[in-house]
Amino acid sequence: MGLAKTELFTTEQNKLASLLKALAHPARIAILQHIIQSNTCICGDLVTEIGLAQPTISQHLKELKNSGLIKGTIEGTSVCYCIDEQNWNIARELINSFFNQNSNSADCC
Amino acid sequence: MGLAKTELFTTEQNKLASLLKALAHPARIAILQHIIQSNTCICGDLVTEIGLAQPTISQHLKELKNSGLIKGTIEGTSVCYCIDEQNWNIARELINSFFNQNSNSADCC
DNA sequence: TTATTTAATCGTAATATTGCAATATATAAA
DNA sequence: TTTATATATTGCAATATTACGATTAAATAA
């Protein structure tokens, strides 16, 4: 099919998977790291910093924006992207609590 | 293209993205939660617990195994899957440190 | 106004993912 | 051995993703 059967899963499972999907590409990881590391918001320099074409970067930025992890504000002819701190923290918590479900792991295997 | 340009990114960026990709599907989230929540290792019940066909579950299990997050041992005719605690912790740390890069965020947007 | 600059969108090709029926494999039971 | 049970693999259809050239849109500069 190619289509995830979202109706089989809980809203939380779908939400977590969707968030992880937004992060699951090296270009988007790189973009987020660039945004985080530059004190001021990075704008179009991403295209030169990362070696991908401008439409490709723009597409990845759109996905990150849709996920809520970043937000962009128009600044003259360019656009200024930065982390959406609130959603970033929500995402962190969501992933954290997934990883910290305590497995009463008797290491049975 | 449909092919990620891995050569543009660092090994760490690719590794993190690859790990996140393994997690980025509700079925695989659900499978991991089932494995964690059952005190003993879960075996074949996943097919009935989650509503997907047996080959589909098998495929998702394979991906999780490839990512290193779970391991399976043959137990008679069935296979017993459980979390690979060591790799699980490595994954947790990798994702954690990604989220905890301190943004010197002057909240510029 | 007409460039120029910057980013978004459109269209499309190449590839990947998801899901499952059919089949294969492997172990256990009869 | 034959049969039953459990899981893996194969092959394929439907859909999604990635990447980019061409174009568009929007703001600024000349």
PDB file of N, CA and C (backbone and C1' of nucleotides) in Angstrom, chain A residues 1-2 21 25 28 53 55-56 59-60 63 76-77, chain D residues 13-22 26-28:
ATOM      1  N   MET A   1       0.824  -1.203   0.000  1.00  0.00           N
ATOM      2  CA  MET A   1       0.000   0.000   0.000  1.00  0.00           C
ATOM      3  C   MET A   1       0.861   1.257   0.000  1.00  0.00           C
ATOM      4  N   GLY A   2       1.688   1.408   1.010  1.00  0.00           N
ATOM      5  CA  GLY A   2       2.460   2.637   1.108  1.00  0.00           C
ATOM      6  C   GLY A   2       1.771   3.643   1.994  1.00  0.00           C
ATOM      7  N   LYS A  21       9.140  11.183  12.385  1.00  0.00           N
ATOM      8  CA  LYS A  21       9.281  11.198  10.931  1.00  0.00           C
ATOM      9  C   LYS A  21       9.826  12.549  10.458  1.00  0.00           C
ATOM     10  N   HIS A  25      15.442  12.600   8.883  1.00  0.00           N
ATOM     11  CA  HIS A  25      16.193  12.824   7.646  1.00  0.00           C
ATOM     12  C   HIS A  25      17.430  13.655   7.966  1.00  0.00           C
ATOM     13  N   ARG A  28      17.264  17.366   7.602  1.00  0.00           N
ATOM     14  CA  ARG A  28      16.464  18.084   8.588  1.00  0.00           C
ATOM     15  C   ARG A  28      17.191  18.139   9.927  1.00  0.00           C
ATOM     16  N   ALA A  53      19.935  21.758  -3.127  1.00  0.00           N
ATOM     17  CA  ALA A  53      19.342  22.844  -3.917  1.00  0.00           C
ATOM     18  C   ALA A  53      18.300  23.605  -3.103  1.00  0.00           C
ATOM     19  N   PRO A  55      15.169  24.608  -3.681  1.00  0.00           N
ATOM     20  CA  PRO A  55      13.828  24.051  -3.498  1.00  0.00           C
ATOM     21  C   PRO A  55      13.803  22.893  -2.506  1.00  0.00           C
ATOM     22  N   THR A  56      14.880  22.130  -2.486  1.00  0.00           N
ATOM     23  CA  THR A  56      14.950  20.987  -1.573  1.00  0.00           C
ATOM     24  C   THR A  56      14.998  21.457  -0.129  1.00  0.00           C
ATOM     25  N   GLN A  59      11.690  22.768   0.920  1.00  0.00           N
ATOM     26  CA  GLN A  59      10.758  21.674   1.185  1.00  0.00           C
ATOM     27  C   GLN A  59      10.978  21.089   2.578  1.00  0.00           C
ATOM     28  N   HIS A  60      12.246  20.898   2.942  1.00  0.00           N
ATOM     29  CA  HIS A  60      12.557  20.358   4.277  1.00  0.00           C
ATOM     30  C   HIS A  60      12.128  21.345   5.358  1.00  0.00           C
ATOM     31  N   GLU A  63       8.473  21.036   5.981  1.00  0.00           N
ATOM     32  CA  GLU A  63       8.139  19.868   6.806  1.00  0.00           C
ATOM     33  C   GLU A  63       8.412  20.132   8.277  1.00  0.00           C
ATOM     34  N   GLY A  76      12.273  41.231   5.406  1.00  0.00           N
ATOM     35  CA  GLY A  76      12.653  41.776   4.108  1.00  0.00           C
ATOM     36  C   GLY A  76      12.409  40.741   3.041  1.00  0.00           C
ATOM     37  N   THR A  77      13.417  40.507   2.202  1.00  0.00           N
ATOM     38  CA  THR A  77      13.268  39.494   1.156  1.00  0.00           C
ATOM     39  C   THR A  77      13.566  38.087   1.665  1.00  0.00           C
TER      40      THR A  77
ATOM     41  P    DA D  13       1.685  -5.709  -9.867  1.00  0.00           P
ATOM     42  O5'  DA D  13       0.664  -4.741  -9.148  1.00  0.00           O
ATOM     43  C5'  DA D  13      -0.407  -5.280  -8.364  1.00  0.00           C
ATOM     44  C4'  DA D  13      -0.812  -4.260  -7.308  1.00  0.00           C
ATOM     45  C3'  DA D  13      -0.994  -2.843  -7.859  1.00  0.00           C
ATOM     46  O3'  DA D  13      -2.221  -2.322  -7.383  1.00  0.00           O
ATOM     47  C1'  DA D  13       0.532  -2.837  -6.041  1.00  0.00           C
ATOM     48  P    DA D  14      -2.724  -0.878  -7.815  1.00  0.00           P
ATOM     49  O5'  DA D  14      -2.392   0.003  -6.537  1.00  0.00           O
ATOM     50  C5'  DA D  14      -3.004  -0.326  -5.291  1.00  0.00           C
ATOM     51  C4'  DA D  14      -2.502   0.632  -4.246  1.00  0.00           C
ATOM     52  C3'  DA D  14      -2.601   2.114  -4.658  1.00  0.00           C
ATOM     53  O3'  DA D  14      -3.205   2.823  -3.589  1.00  0.00           O
ATOM     54  C1'  DA D  14      -0.387   1.583  -3.973  1.00  0.00           C
ATOM     55  P    DT D  15      -3.519   4.394  -3.778  1.00  0.00           P
ATOM     56  O5'  DT D  15      -2.291   5.044  -3.010  1.00  0.00           O
ATOM     57  C5'  DT D  15      -2.024   4.643  -1.668  1.00  0.00           C
ATOM     58  C4'  DT D  15      -0.674   5.148  -1.253  1.00  0.00           C
ATOM     59  C3'  DT D  15      -0.482   6.662  -1.400  1.00  0.00           C
ATOM     60  O3'  DT D  15      -0.345   7.177  -0.093  1.00  0.00           O
ATOM     61  C1'  DT D  15       1.439   5.444  -2.058  1.00  0.00           C
ATOM     62  P    DA D  16      -0.076   8.742   0.165  1.00  0.00           P
ATOM     63  O5'  DA D  16       1.481   8.764   0.516  1.00  0.00           O
ATOM     64  C5'  DA D  16       2.047   7.717   1.290  1.00  0.00           C
ATOM     65  C4'  DA D  16       3.504   8.026   1.577  1.00  0.00           C
ATOM     66  C3'  DA D  16       3.850   9.503   1.692  1.00  0.00           C
ATOM     67  O3'  DA D  16       4.753   9.647   2.781  1.00  0.00           O
ATOM     68  C1'  DA D  16       5.122   8.505  -0.046  1.00  0.00           C
ATOM     69  P    DT D  17       5.376  11.087   3.112  1.00  0.00           P
ATOM     70  O5'  DT D  17       6.822  10.972   2.450  1.00  0.00           O
ATOM     71  C5'  DT D  17       7.647   9.851   2.749  1.00  0.00           C
ATOM     72  C4'  DT D  17       8.982  10.018   2.054  1.00  0.00           C
ATOM     73  C3'  DT D  17       9.617  11.398   2.195  1.00  0.00           C
ATOM     74  O3'  DT D  17      10.940  11.182   2.655  1.00  0.00           O
ATOM     75  C1'  DT D  17       9.545  10.734  -0.083  1.00  0.00           C
ATOM     76  P    DT D  18      11.876  12.401   3.097  1.00  0.00           P
ATOM     77  O5'  DT D  18      12.755  12.633   1.792  1.00  0.00           O
ATOM     78  C5'  DT D  18      13.478  11.539   1.251  1.00  0.00           C
ATOM     79  C4'  DT D  18      14.167  11.941  -0.021  1.00  0.00           C
ATOM     80  C3'  DT D  18      14.806  13.324  -0.014  1.00  0.00           C
ATOM     81  O3'  DT D  18      16.155  13.175  -0.397  1.00  0.00           O
ATOM     82  C1'  DT D  18      13.478  13.023  -1.943  1.00  0.00           C
ATOM     83  P    DA D  19      17.184  14.390  -0.208  1.00  0.00           P
ATOM     84  O5'  DA D  19      17.176  15.028  -1.653  1.00  0.00           O
ATOM     85  C5'  DA D  19      17.669  14.260  -2.745  1.00  0.00           C
ATOM     86  C4'  DA D  19      17.353  14.964  -4.047  1.00  0.00           C
ATOM     87  C3'  DA D  19      17.703  16.449  -4.064  1.00  0.00           C
ATOM     88  O3'  DA D  19      18.819  16.658  -4.909  1.00  0.00           O
ATOM     89  C1'  DA D  19      15.594  15.996  -5.077  1.00  0.00           C
ATOM     90  P    DC D  20      19.430  18.103  -5.104  1.00  0.00           P
ATOM     91  O5'  DC D  20      18.665  18.626  -6.397  1.00  0.00           O
ATOM     92  C5'  DC D  20      18.723  17.844  -7.588  1.00  0.00           C
ATOM     93  C4'  DC D  20      17.821  18.480  -8.614  1.00  0.00           C
ATOM     94  C3'  DC D  20      18.020  19.994  -8.761  1.00  0.00           C
ATOM     95  O3'  DC D  20      18.044  20.326 -10.125  1.00  0.00           O
ATOM     96  C1'  DC D  20      15.760  19.505  -8.450  1.00  0.00           C
ATOM     97  P    DG D  21      18.963  21.519 -10.604  1.00  0.00           P
ATOM     98  O5'  DG D  21      18.241  21.909 -11.987  1.00  0.00           O
ATOM     99  C5'  DG D  21      17.847  20.887 -12.905  1.00  0.00           C
ATOM    100  C4'  DG D  21      16.623  21.342 -13.691  1.00  0.00           C
ATOM    101  C3'  DG D  21      16.677  22.788 -14.176  1.00  0.00           C
ATOM    102  O3'  DG D  21      16.089  22.871 -15.477  1.00  0.00           O
ATOM    103  C1'  DG D  21      14.805  22.500 -12.762  1.00  0.00           C
ATOM    104  P    DA D  22      16.046  24.292 -16.224  1.00  0.00           P
ATOM    105  O5'  DA D  22      14.566  24.793 -15.906  1.00  0.00           O
ATOM    106  C5'  DA D  22      13.455  23.978 -16.282  1.00  0.00           C
ATOM    107  C4'  DA D  22      12.162  24.681 -15.924  1.00  0.00           C
ATOM    108  C3'  DA D  22      12.135  26.172 -16.283  1.00  0.00           C
ATOM    109  O3'  DA D  22      10.911  26.461 -16.935  1.00  0.00           O
ATOM    110  C1'  DA D  22      11.610  25.879 -13.993  1.00  0.00           C
ATOM    111  P    DA D  26       2.382  37.262  -3.597  1.00  0.00           P
ATOM    112  O5'  DA D  26       3.341  37.785  -2.450  1.00  0.00           O
ATOM    113  C5'  DA D  26       4.455  36.995  -2.005  1.00  0.00           C
ATOM    114  C4'  DA D  26       5.570  37.896  -1.521  1.00  0.00           C
ATOM    115  C3'  DA D  26       5.196  39.378  -1.422  1.00  0.00           C
ATOM    116  O3'  DA D  26       5.860  39.925  -0.297  1.00  0.00           O
ATOM    117  C1'  DA D  26       7.039  39.152  -2.816  1.00  0.00           C
ATOM    118  P    DA D  27       5.320  41.315   0.386  1.00  0.00           P
ATOM    119  O5'  DA D  27       6.664  42.082   0.733  1.00  0.00           O
ATOM    120  C5'  DA D  27       7.713  41.410   1.429  1.00  0.00           C
ATOM    121  C4'  DA D  27       9.046  41.922   0.932  1.00  0.00           C
ATOM    122  C3'  DA D  27       9.193  43.445   0.975  1.00  0.00           C
ATOM    123  O3'  DA D  27      10.221  43.805   1.882  1.00  0.00           O
ATOM    124  C1'  DA D  27       9.973  42.543  -1.084  1.00  0.00           C
ATOM    125  P    DT D  28      10.517  45.373   2.195  1.00  0.00           P
ATOM    126  O5'  DT D  28      11.815  45.660   1.315  1.00  0.00           O
ATOM    127  C5'  DT D  28      12.968  44.819   1.466  1.00  0.00           C
ATOM    128  C4'  DT D  28      13.957  45.122   0.353  1.00  0.00           C
ATOM    129  C3'  DT D  28      14.390  46.594   0.272  1.00  0.00           C
ATOM    130  O3'  DT D  28      15.803  46.652   0.389  1.00  0.00           O
ATOM    131  C1'  DT D  28      13.793  45.759  -1.863  1.00  0.00           C
TER     132       DT D  28
END
